[in-house]
């Protein structure tokens, strides 16, 4: 099948680059003595999760129960949910999962702990708990060592759960400081964490320098994007995911309109100081996706001179942040060496519950 | 069914407010002598499109062929695609639609005109063409009166298409100026536009003051959102669409984390000067959704004092911009007078091709 016959906008994933990206991270983890537990939030595709495990990953990470359900349905049997679950509805679904897969859940509060414990009691199996601590991100995660100890003790004592260790995102210098202070205290109480889980693609290859992480959660590394390139984690050639679009209008000499806007690329901006605009055009490095409405992308082509793309021309765009883009399409295209392989459903797309 | 049993995050649409919003716009159009052709990009739900037509709308507007296909499958038979279609794949699909519905397409260039003409010839039916002109938005739309005339003449002469009129977005003072200059020239060539289509919810109720529009394309008015409230188009009580979320963590006294981030709310920011943050909490007017990651929403609750929401509490959030949020969920909940009615698939979600 000729790729140029596939209608745009469509995401296209090059499997040779995926394979190289997966091997590179697995090799790093093997050398550093860290278990790899990839985050599937980036790809949401069971076939890619299976490939990650075949190459050596210990299991997978999901953010939401709905993602974990899709992955368990596809036969993945070792899943960390790196997200607090709260309420009886979540407990019932977690119990269902725990009966067919090894489940762990991270959390930072007592209500979430009770939710997991209820699930474990319903399932008749203990569910592993990781206590999340914050290293400055200002998101979930307890903010003091006393709170870590309190939740770990509660997990040790509560029926239905098992204290399995700690979780942090993103791993940074502060993570190391906290652990140096925390770990001796935990050991003195017999609460040595079996797992210390850390995450974040941009600094992934420096994890071992920053903190004694035993399991690494990374997602974006499978595809890479404009942000991971800007962070120095990858080059353009390491970007496996591009959206193919078509120029639908050239209303002015300096402006090209493409058939993809915020409903394709999301509105995620680059971090301050790392570039403006909403994507990178490998064939037109001077073109800038300066503005979007929902279905229109406004491309400043003034730096392209006479070589600017024409109406009807197809372009490849590497998005700022690939994860939300992955969540906007029901399927994508796999290529290998540039040749069409198959359409692939993004099975866990939109599983935000 | 108890609404509180439905898992979060989930969008909930209150039909009583929808009905009032639809009637208000239809009444305005009836009084102003303008035909209403609602844009379904906001709701993407055939049942709501049918209700718009029952209340008096002439037909619907879609941005993408995939949306039009869903609506035609549901029996809608008068559709404007307000978007240039380019290429043989689009021509084939448009031809398929033209065989079962009255189709019109807007465009601003010759390649798109040839695509529509090809579709009309394949279908064996003329397809109506609206020439889009720009009134300062810098998106699609020709930027000179000469180009309008040129495309209109080409449409008149080309087999497979019929010149039906003009299109503009958004309608503003410049729209009126352009039309005052353009219309006499068109009439002198026998090119009087049968349809002058204008769009945009924020200024919808002033359309008749700004330009001689004959058909109005509006989308957001069905639900409203933080942007239309900020623009003075609606009040909070006119907002029919809210996302129900749960507080999953309270890591600090000033911070609540909800189970919804940019994969629920999108990252669309408010226009400059109209407010920061990513949503409005009707029950906690002082709460601010200051930051999001993909699945976490960081809510500054410092202004809520002792009344701040607790872990496990469910909250309603009115998003900044409802259209991209609508595009992120596969289904939502209809309520009437606050009581659960049904789950409703968002059938045209993700139809970006």
XYZ file of C-alpha atoms in Angstrom:
706
model
C 0.000 0.000 0.000
C 1.198 3.443 -0.940
C 1.439 5.613 2.188
C 0.512 8.675 0.137
C -2.951 7.175 -0.451
C -3.795 7.238 3.252
C -5.895 10.258 4.090
C -4.583 12.985 6.324
C -4.297 13.945 9.092
C -2.938 10.614 10.302
C -0.244 9.617 12.768
C 2.466 7.338 11.387
C 4.846 5.351 13.598
C 8.111 4.000 12.180
C 8.784 0.649 13.843
C 12.527 0.600 13.127
C 12.918 3.765 15.201
C 10.610 2.385 17.904
C 12.756 -0.737 18.135
C 15.961 1.290 18.437
C 14.426 3.533 21.102
C 13.183 0.547 23.115
C 16.553 -1.230 22.923
C 18.459 1.890 23.909
C 16.416 2.325 27.110
C 16.465 -1.375 27.953
C 20.251 -1.445 27.461
C 20.632 1.539 29.763
C 18.506 -0.113 32.450
C 20.381 -3.406 32.121
C 23.728 -1.642 32.487
C 22.509 0.452 35.433
C 20.904 -2.521 37.164
C 17.479 -0.897 37.107
C 14.286 -2.745 36.198
C 12.373 -1.107 33.341
C 8.621 -0.699 33.721
C 7.570 1.425 30.717
C 4.632 3.785 31.000
C 2.113 2.927 28.291
C 0.356 6.314 28.526
C 2.431 7.418 25.515
C 1.490 4.661 23.079
C -1.661 3.005 24.560
C -1.132 0.022 22.218
C -0.952 -3.560 23.592
C 1.325 -4.801 20.775
C 3.945 -2.212 21.739
C 3.627 -3.092 25.450
C 4.255 -6.732 24.580
C 7.364 -5.749 22.582
C 8.658 -3.750 25.572
C 8.277 -6.838 27.772
C 9.875 -9.156 25.186
C 12.910 -6.880 25.173
C 13.260 -7.175 28.951
C 10.816 -4.864 30.714
C 9.567 -6.219 34.056
C 5.981 -5.149 33.434
C 4.191 -1.956 32.527
C 2.949 1.227 34.154
C -0.506 2.692 33.551
C -1.923 5.966 34.780
C -5.589 4.967 34.742
C -7.557 1.806 35.540
C -9.126 1.916 32.077
C -5.670 1.678 30.488
C -4.780 -1.229 32.764
C -7.993 -3.038 31.802
C -7.114 -2.783 28.104
C -3.601 -4.070 28.762
C -4.765 -6.932 31.013
C -7.312 -7.906 28.350
C -4.361 -8.177 25.960
C -2.537 -10.541 28.331
C -0.164 -8.204 30.178
C 0.053 -9.603 33.710
C 2.255 -7.238 35.738
C 0.920 -3.699 36.047
C 1.695 -0.695 38.220
C -0.955 2.012 38.406
C 1.106 5.076 39.257
C -1.904 7.097 40.312
C -4.061 7.333 43.457
C -7.380 5.485 43.104
C -10.231 6.800 45.217
C -13.717 5.418 45.772
C -15.749 2.227 45.640
C -16.081 2.179 41.841
C -12.304 2.169 41.454
C -11.974 -0.497 44.193
C -14.307 -2.857 42.351
C -12.455 -2.474 39.064
C -9.053 -2.849 40.728
C -10.312 -6.032 42.405
C -11.292 -7.361 38.992
C -7.815 -6.656 37.658
C -6.079 -8.143 40.713
C -7.736 -11.485 40.014
C -5.961 -11.801 36.685
C -2.764 -9.742 36.955
C -0.144 -8.730 39.516
C -1.293 -5.247 40.427
C 0.463 -2.486 42.328
C -0.850 1.003 42.991
C 0.919 4.150 44.135
C -0.765 6.585 46.502
C -0.157 9.457 48.872
C -3.134 9.447 51.220
C -5.224 7.332 53.527
C -8.439 7.402 51.470
C -6.584 5.992 48.459
C -4.965 3.360 50.702
C -8.371 2.261 51.922
C -9.587 2.030 48.308
C -6.731 -0.336 47.399
C -7.235 -2.350 50.593
C -10.917 -2.771 49.802
C -9.978 -4.012 46.324
C -7.509 -6.487 47.789
C -10.076 -7.839 50.237
C -12.690 -8.209 47.474
C -10.162 -9.929 45.196
C -8.881 -12.148 48.018
C -5.342 -11.148 47.071
C -3.027 -8.604 48.634
C -2.328 -5.669 46.331
C 1.085 -4.024 46.474
C 1.259 -0.378 47.499
C 3.958 2.165 46.671
C 3.967 5.363 48.716
C 4.493 8.390 46.473
C 6.644 11.264 47.692
C 7.090 14.629 46.058
C 10.533 15.906 45.070
C 9.397 19.393 44.125
C 6.961 18.770 41.285
C 3.966 20.018 43.284
C 1.671 17.281 42.051
C 0.692 14.145 43.980
C 3.121 12.773 46.563
C 3.467 13.365 50.294
C 5.728 16.252 51.189
C 7.354 14.983 54.384
C 9.263 11.923 55.531
C 6.873 11.511 58.466
C 3.968 11.103 56.069
C 5.853 8.453 54.075
C 6.481 6.510 57.271
C 2.897 6.869 58.436
C 1.438 5.551 55.153
C 3.991 2.735 54.952
C 3.106 1.623 58.491
C -0.606 1.806 57.704
C -0.070 -0.272 54.550
C 1.881 -2.864 56.537
C -0.945 -3.218 59.017
C -4.003 -3.025 56.779
C -5.634 -6.188 55.417
C -5.791 -6.371 51.614
C -2.606 -4.437 50.896
C 1.131 -5.078 51.103
C 3.737 -2.337 51.469
C 5.991 -2.776 48.453
C 7.983 0.420 48.367
C 8.196 4.020 47.178
C 7.407 6.045 44.095
C 8.586 9.453 42.846
C 8.192 11.648 39.770
C 10.250 13.085 38.303
C 13.551 11.751 39.624
C 15.887 14.653 40.347
C 18.620 15.688 42.761
C 16.059 16.239 45.507
C 14.862 12.628 45.098
C 18.352 11.472 46.076
C 18.469 13.776 49.107
C 15.078 12.618 50.362
C 15.997 8.954 49.988
C 19.324 9.408 51.809
C 17.368 10.768 54.741
C 14.395 8.425 54.484
C 15.850 4.967 53.793
C 17.728 4.525 57.096
C 14.583 5.490 58.989
C 12.519 2.987 57.037
C 15.041 0.214 57.561
C 15.136 0.872 61.291
C 11.392 0.186 61.368
C 11.645 -2.919 59.191
C 10.025 -1.059 56.290
C 12.805 -1.446 53.707
C 11.169 -0.673 50.333
C 11.460 -3.593 47.915
C 10.772 -1.241 45.017
C 11.886 2.358 44.573
C 10.141 3.486 41.415
C 11.231 6.618 39.568
C 10.073 8.181 36.326
C 10.574 10.730 33.567
C 12.024 10.392 30.046
C 14.056 13.609 29.721
C 16.581 12.647 32.428
C 16.123 8.875 32.190
C 19.719 8.058 31.248
C 21.007 9.865 34.346
C 18.666 8.114 36.796
C 21.443 6.038 38.389
C 23.454 9.206 39.119
C 20.576 10.906 40.894
C 18.991 8.359 43.217
C 18.966 4.644 44.153
C 16.002 3.881 41.900
C 15.244 0.164 41.381
C 12.481 0.493 38.780
C 12.208 3.075 36.007
C 8.911 4.344 34.590
C 9.365 6.068 31.231
C 6.885 6.631 28.453
C 7.837 9.187 25.822
C 11.153 7.466 24.971
C 9.321 4.981 22.724
C 8.388 7.711 20.212
C 10.237 10.879 21.275
C 8.972 14.317 20.303
C 9.988 17.948 20.025
C 10.230 18.199 23.825
C 12.573 15.231 24.270
C 14.722 16.539 21.409
C 14.822 19.983 23.054
C 15.804 18.301 26.341
C 18.766 16.624 24.609
C 17.352 13.136 25.199
C 16.965 12.371 21.489
C 17.658 13.675 17.976
C 15.143 14.243 15.195
C 16.185 10.885 13.750
C 15.044 9.229 17.000
C 11.487 10.554 16.553
C 9.332 7.570 15.584
C 5.986 9.379 15.557
C 4.940 11.977 13.006
C 1.569 13.277 11.927
C 1.091 13.329 8.156
C -0.894 16.390 7.099
C -1.881 18.144 3.862
C -1.587 21.802 2.903
C -5.183 22.879 2.227
C -4.718 26.603 1.613
C -2.037 29.184 0.832
C -3.992 32.398 1.481
C -0.852 34.569 1.585
C 2.746 34.116 0.380
C 3.945 33.791 3.981
C 1.169 31.481 5.199
C 0.268 27.840 4.610
C -2.759 26.226 6.266
C -2.578 22.514 7.101
C -5.515 20.193 7.819
C -4.576 19.688 11.466
C -4.949 21.963 14.484
C -5.423 21.568 18.215
C -7.699 18.532 17.796
C -4.713 16.753 16.251
C -1.656 18.235 17.973
C -3.263 19.206 21.313
C -2.397 22.685 22.597
C 0.611 21.599 24.667
C 3.211 24.347 24.416
C 6.974 23.856 24.633
C 8.546 24.546 28.038
C 9.633 28.195 28.355
C 12.879 28.920 26.538
C 12.853 25.764 24.376
C 11.056 27.063 21.318
C 7.683 28.371 20.282
C 5.104 26.934 17.910
C 3.438 23.547 17.862
C 5.516 21.159 15.791
C 8.588 20.552 13.640
C 8.531 19.962 9.874
C 11.518 17.744 8.949
C 11.243 18.641 5.243
C 10.876 22.381 5.918
C 13.024 23.225 8.936
C 12.161 26.919 8.448
C 8.384 26.372 8.576
C 6.724 27.275 11.879
C 3.342 26.032 13.093
C 2.672 29.357 14.761
C -1.033 29.158 15.522
C -3.830 26.601 15.569
C -7.563 26.552 15.713
C -9.346 23.259 16.223
C -8.904 21.866 12.715
C -6.596 24.421 11.060
C -2.843 24.759 11.532
C -1.355 28.118 10.555
C 2.201 27.663 9.246
C 4.508 30.631 8.786
C 6.479 29.711 5.656
C 8.207 33.063 5.197
C 11.594 31.478 5.962
C 11.089 28.820 3.265
C 11.453 31.284 0.378
C 10.466 29.907 -3.044
C 10.578 26.386 -1.607
C 7.424 26.781 0.494
C 4.941 23.865 0.378
C 2.050 24.098 -2.095
C -1.676 23.347 -1.724
C -2.113 19.580 -1.840
C 1.415 18.821 -0.635
C 1.743 16.306 2.204
C 3.985 17.137 5.136
C 5.280 15.286 8.174
C 5.031 17.065 11.531
C 6.737 15.996 14.750
C 4.514 17.227 17.596
C 5.648 19.172 20.663
C 4.406 16.501 23.066
C 3.459 13.160 21.609
C 1.449 11.725 24.550
C -1.688 13.876 24.199
C -1.547 13.505 20.397
C -1.559 9.724 20.823
C -4.731 10.187 22.873
C -6.586 12.014 20.087
C -6.621 9.353 17.359
C -8.448 6.014 17.323
C -5.780 4.396 15.155
C -2.441 5.055 13.541
C -0.233 3.575 10.850
C 2.833 1.396 11.437
C 5.618 1.643 8.874
C 8.874 -0.291 8.694
C 11.741 1.213 6.749
C 9.199 3.773 5.580
C 6.876 1.163 4.014
C 3.255 0.765 5.129
C 2.743 -2.223 7.453
C -0.701 -1.949 9.006
C -3.331 0.196 10.674
C -3.174 -0.228 14.446
C -5.952 0.660 16.909
C -4.858 2.832 19.834
C -6.796 0.560 22.123
C -6.375 2.462 25.403
C -7.115 5.878 23.910
C -9.450 8.001 25.986
C -9.486 5.606 28.955
C -9.349 8.490 31.388
C -11.475 6.745 34.027
C -29.489 5.912 38.599
C -27.569 7.972 41.110
C -25.212 10.335 39.276
C -22.695 10.047 42.104
C -22.199 6.363 41.222
C -20.851 7.196 37.766
C -17.075 7.089 37.756
C -15.046 10.213 37.193
C -13.777 11.967 35.199
C -16.924 12.162 33.093
C -18.605 14.926 31.127
C -22.223 15.620 32.063
C -24.603 17.612 29.851
C -27.777 19.117 31.318
C -30.477 18.939 28.647
C -32.677 21.663 30.132
C -29.846 24.146 29.660
C -29.107 22.782 26.171
C -32.729 23.310 25.217
C -32.734 26.885 26.504
C -29.466 27.654 24.693
C -30.778 26.213 21.424
C -34.067 28.125 21.656
C -32.309 31.369 22.481
C -30.151 31.199 19.348
C -32.985 30.013 17.117
C -35.168 32.867 18.395
C -32.430 35.362 17.644
C -31.994 34.013 14.106
C -35.751 34.021 13.502
C -36.032 37.640 14.668
C -32.998 38.714 12.627
C -34.167 36.860 9.520
C -31.011 34.730 9.419
C -31.026 30.999 8.745
C -29.326 28.984 11.496
C -26.900 26.244 10.458
C -25.308 25.076 13.734
C -21.754 23.801 13.750
C -21.715 20.294 15.218
C -17.971 20.378 16.000
C -18.879 21.308 19.569
C -21.175 18.398 20.411
C -20.496 15.765 17.697
C -23.747 13.990 18.682
C -26.437 13.191 16.060
C -29.310 13.379 18.589
C -28.391 16.981 19.372
C -28.078 17.846 15.671
C -31.587 16.480 15.115
C -32.900 18.617 17.988
C -31.281 21.711 16.463
C -33.074 21.000 13.181
C -36.412 20.267 14.908
C -36.176 23.694 16.528
C -35.729 25.366 13.153
C -32.149 25.064 11.952
C -31.823 24.841 8.148
C -29.171 22.129 8.305
C -25.822 21.636 9.978
C -22.198 22.629 9.533
C -19.297 20.183 9.869
C -15.607 20.911 9.762
C -14.466 17.490 8.554
C -15.799 14.888 6.112
C -15.668 12.260 8.876
C -18.068 14.320 10.985
C -20.387 14.752 7.999
C -20.356 10.992 7.372
C -21.471 10.310 10.954
C -24.248 12.887 10.674
C -25.425 11.665 7.257
C -25.478 8.104 8.619
C -27.822 9.427 11.307
C -30.169 10.866 8.703
C -29.118 14.520 8.538
C -29.560 15.531 4.894
C -28.351 19.142 4.562
C -24.688 19.670 5.409
C -22.163 22.442 4.859
C -18.502 21.496 5.187
C -16.917 24.803 6.146
C -13.428 23.630 5.343
C -11.352 23.247 2.156
C -11.164 19.634 0.945
C -8.083 18.717 -1.052
C -7.212 15.532 -2.912
C -8.737 12.493 -4.564
C -9.495 10.664 -1.286
C -11.612 13.562 -0.082
C -13.310 13.844 -3.503
C -14.404 10.200 -3.377
C -15.856 10.553 0.131
C -17.582 13.825 -0.716
C -19.111 12.142 -3.781
C -20.463 9.407 -1.507
C -22.050 11.990 0.758
C -23.486 14.009 -2.139
C -25.461 10.969 -3.252
C -27.442 10.929 -0.016
C -27.419 14.518 1.320
C -27.419 18.100 0.060
C -23.754 19.004 0.394
C -22.013 22.353 0.242
C -18.317 23.023 0.746
C -16.445 26.237 1.406
C -13.022 26.842 -0.094
C -10.471 29.508 -0.882
C -8.349 28.041 -3.658
C -8.422 26.388 -7.049
C -7.119 22.967 -5.939
C -9.950 22.658 -3.411
C -12.440 23.782 -6.076
C -11.219 21.041 -8.384
C -11.591 18.487 -5.579
C -15.243 19.456 -5.067
C -15.883 19.493 -8.816
C -14.424 16.000 -9.143
C -16.748 14.835 -6.348
C -19.739 16.395 -8.080
C -18.888 14.736 -11.388
C -18.445 11.333 -9.693
C -21.724 11.747 -7.802
C -23.556 12.984 -10.877
C -24.862 15.919 -8.819
C -23.672 19.493 -8.648
C -22.188 20.366 -5.270
C -22.625 23.885 -3.921
C -19.525 25.975 -3.327
C -19.096 28.901 -0.932
C -16.030 31.082 -1.451
C -14.371 31.876 1.884
C -12.913 35.312 2.444
C -10.779 36.432 5.367
C -11.819 39.373 7.556
C -8.577 39.531 9.537
C -8.448 36.130 11.237
C -5.362 35.025 9.267
C -6.630 31.510 8.722
C -8.222 30.184 5.523
C -10.056 32.634 3.251
C -8.895 34.660 0.273
C -7.558 38.087 1.155
C -8.725 40.161 -1.807
C -11.952 40.892 -3.618
C -10.340 39.971 -6.934
C -9.664 36.462 -5.639
C -13.293 36.070 -4.520
C -14.474 37.060 -7.977
C -11.986 34.785 -9.699
C -13.044 31.716 -7.673
C -16.740 32.510 -8.038
C -16.351 32.778 -11.807
C -14.391 29.511 -11.890
C -17.122 27.790 -9.840
C -19.801 29.099 -12.183
C -17.995 27.671 -15.175
C -16.725 24.353 -13.840
C -18.740 21.142 -14.280
C -19.691 19.394 -11.031
C -19.999 22.503 -8.864
C -22.463 25.345 -8.442
C -21.538 28.775 -7.066
C -23.800 29.195 -4.032
C -22.280 32.119 -2.191
C -19.742 33.336 0.347
C -18.377 32.292 3.716
C -16.530 34.180 6.462
C -15.251 33.522 9.976
C -15.519 35.229 12.333
C -18.057 37.868 11.389
C -16.779 41.302 12.461
C -16.850 44.931 11.377
C -14.393 44.183 8.560
C -16.793 41.534 7.202
C -19.363 44.275 6.681
C -16.849 46.554 4.967
C -15.692 43.825 2.586
C -19.255 42.883 1.665
C -20.238 46.515 1.004
C -17.403 46.683 -1.506
C -17.798 43.170 -2.914
C -21.535 42.638 -3.363
C -22.144 45.311 -6.031
C -19.221 43.937 -8.042
C -20.620 40.406 -7.807
C -24.103 41.496 -8.812
C -22.764 43.367 -11.820
C -21.293 40.065 -13.032
C -24.450 38.093 -12.302
C -22.745 36.397 -9.354
C -25.132 37.427 -6.567
C -24.406 35.075 -3.658
C -27.501 33.090 -2.625
C -25.892 32.350 0.730
C -23.658 34.586 2.833
C -22.542 32.358 5.673
C -20.998 33.812 8.843
C -19.867 32.213 12.063
C -18.680 32.578 15.652
C -20.539 32.187 18.957
C -19.095 35.080 21.008
C -20.605 37.805 18.813
C -23.483 35.752 17.412
C -26.279 37.954 18.757
C -24.774 41.001 17.030
C -24.413 39.363 13.611
C -27.204 41.386 12.008
C -25.541 44.653 13.118
C -22.212 43.756 11.543
C -22.906 42.332 8.100
C -25.688 41.126 5.750
C -25.243 37.477 6.769
C -27.965 35.087 5.557
C -26.825 31.925 7.348
C -25.217 31.674 10.794
C -22.756 28.957 11.776
C -22.357 28.704 15.555
C -21.230 25.790 17.681
C -20.272 26.579 21.256
C -23.629 28.201 22.083
C -25.183 24.772 22.646
C -23.053 24.147 25.757
C -21.224 27.409 26.514
C -17.978 27.436 28.487
C -15.620 29.662 30.423
C -14.674 31.495 27.216
C -18.232 32.338 26.166
C -18.979 33.488 29.734
C -15.852 35.670 29.683
C -16.977 37.093 26.323
C -20.315 38.086 27.857
C -22.267 35.707 25.607
C -23.543 33.585 28.506
C -23.682 33.288 32.293
C -22.501 30.351 34.401
C -26.130 29.207 34.568
C -26.120 28.891 30.771
C -23.245 26.390 30.867
C -24.743 22.984 30.027
C -21.487 21.010 30.007
C -19.407 20.226 33.074
C -16.788 17.599 33.771
C -17.376 15.707 37.018
C -14.074 14.949 38.730
C -12.866 13.583 42.070
C -10.274 14.976 44.464
C -7.639 12.228 44.670
C -5.014 13.915 46.828
C -4.520 16.873 49.178
C -0.730 16.885 49.439
C -0.602 20.394 50.957
C -3.169 22.651 52.659
C -3.242 24.939 49.610
C -3.356 22.204 46.978
C -5.976 19.708 45.818
C -5.283 17.237 43.002
C -8.202 16.157 40.806
C -8.350 13.089 38.555
C -8.410 15.097 35.344
C -5.665 16.964 33.513
C -4.868 17.933 29.948
C -6.213 14.634 28.558
C -9.615 15.697 29.897
C -9.644 19.493 29.674
C -7.220 19.933 26.737
C -4.571 22.611 27.197
C -6.560 25.439 25.625
C -5.788 28.612 27.560
C -8.148 31.557 28.040
C -7.632 34.497 25.671
C -5.177 37.043 27.108
C -6.757 39.240 29.769
C -9.801 37.032 30.395
C -8.493 34.892 33.217
C -5.853 32.276 33.874
C -6.203 28.624 34.806
C -8.067 25.819 33.099
C -11.602 25.671 34.444
C -14.229 27.053 36.799
C -15.567 25.238 39.884
C -19.177 26.372 40.500
C -19.159 25.028 44.085
C -15.768 26.580 44.889
C -15.525 29.885 43.063
C -12.188 30.540 44.797
C -10.580 27.296 43.586
C -8.182 27.651 40.645
C -7.103 24.869 38.293
C -3.655 26.391 37.992
C -1.669 23.587 36.383
C -2.236 20.265 34.671
C -0.251 17.255 33.671
C -1.845 14.647 31.465
C -4.020 13.008 34.114
C -3.584 15.292 37.146
C -5.198 18.676 37.744
C -3.499 20.912 40.301
C -6.058 23.076 42.093
C -4.995 26.008 44.238
C -7.533 25.969 47.077
C -5.834 28.593 49.243
C -8.746 31.002 48.698
C -11.260 28.376 49.904
C -10.117 28.535 53.534
C -11.510 25.788 55.778
C -14.096 24.962 53.110
C -11.603 23.416 50.682
C -12.678 20.128 49.038
C -11.511 16.877 50.644
C -10.055 13.684 49.166
C -12.911 11.698 47.660
C -15.125 14.732 47.084
C -16.688 15.077 43.634
C -16.524 18.441 41.890
C -18.021 19.944 38.743
C -15.671 21.836 36.447
C -16.704 24.081 33.554
C -13.859 23.940 31.028
C -12.174 26.909 29.358
C -13.123 25.743 25.875
C -15.666 22.973 25.589
C -15.079 21.942 21.935
C -11.729 20.145 22.396
C -12.995 18.569 25.645
C -15.950 17.139 23.744
C -13.409 15.591 21.380
C -11.582 13.708 24.153
C -14.355 11.464 25.495
C -16.099 8.571 23.747
C -19.339 9.189 25.634
C -20.964 11.527 28.110
C -23.975 11.614 30.398
C -27.231 13.433 29.701
C -29.118 14.766 32.723
C -32.492 16.530 32.851
C -33.230 18.719 35.829
C -30.059 17.232 37.312
C -31.306 13.628 37.101
C -29.451 10.959 35.132
C -31.051 10.236 31.748
C -28.630 8.168 29.683
C -25.103 7.620 28.473
C -24.661 9.084 25.006
C -21.875 8.181 22.539
C -20.011 11.168 21.076
C -20.299 9.559 17.671
C -18.227 12.027 15.629
C -15.407 12.263 18.165
C -11.944 12.089 16.634
C -13.199 12.238 13.038
C -10.359 14.540 12.088
C -10.024 13.152 8.551
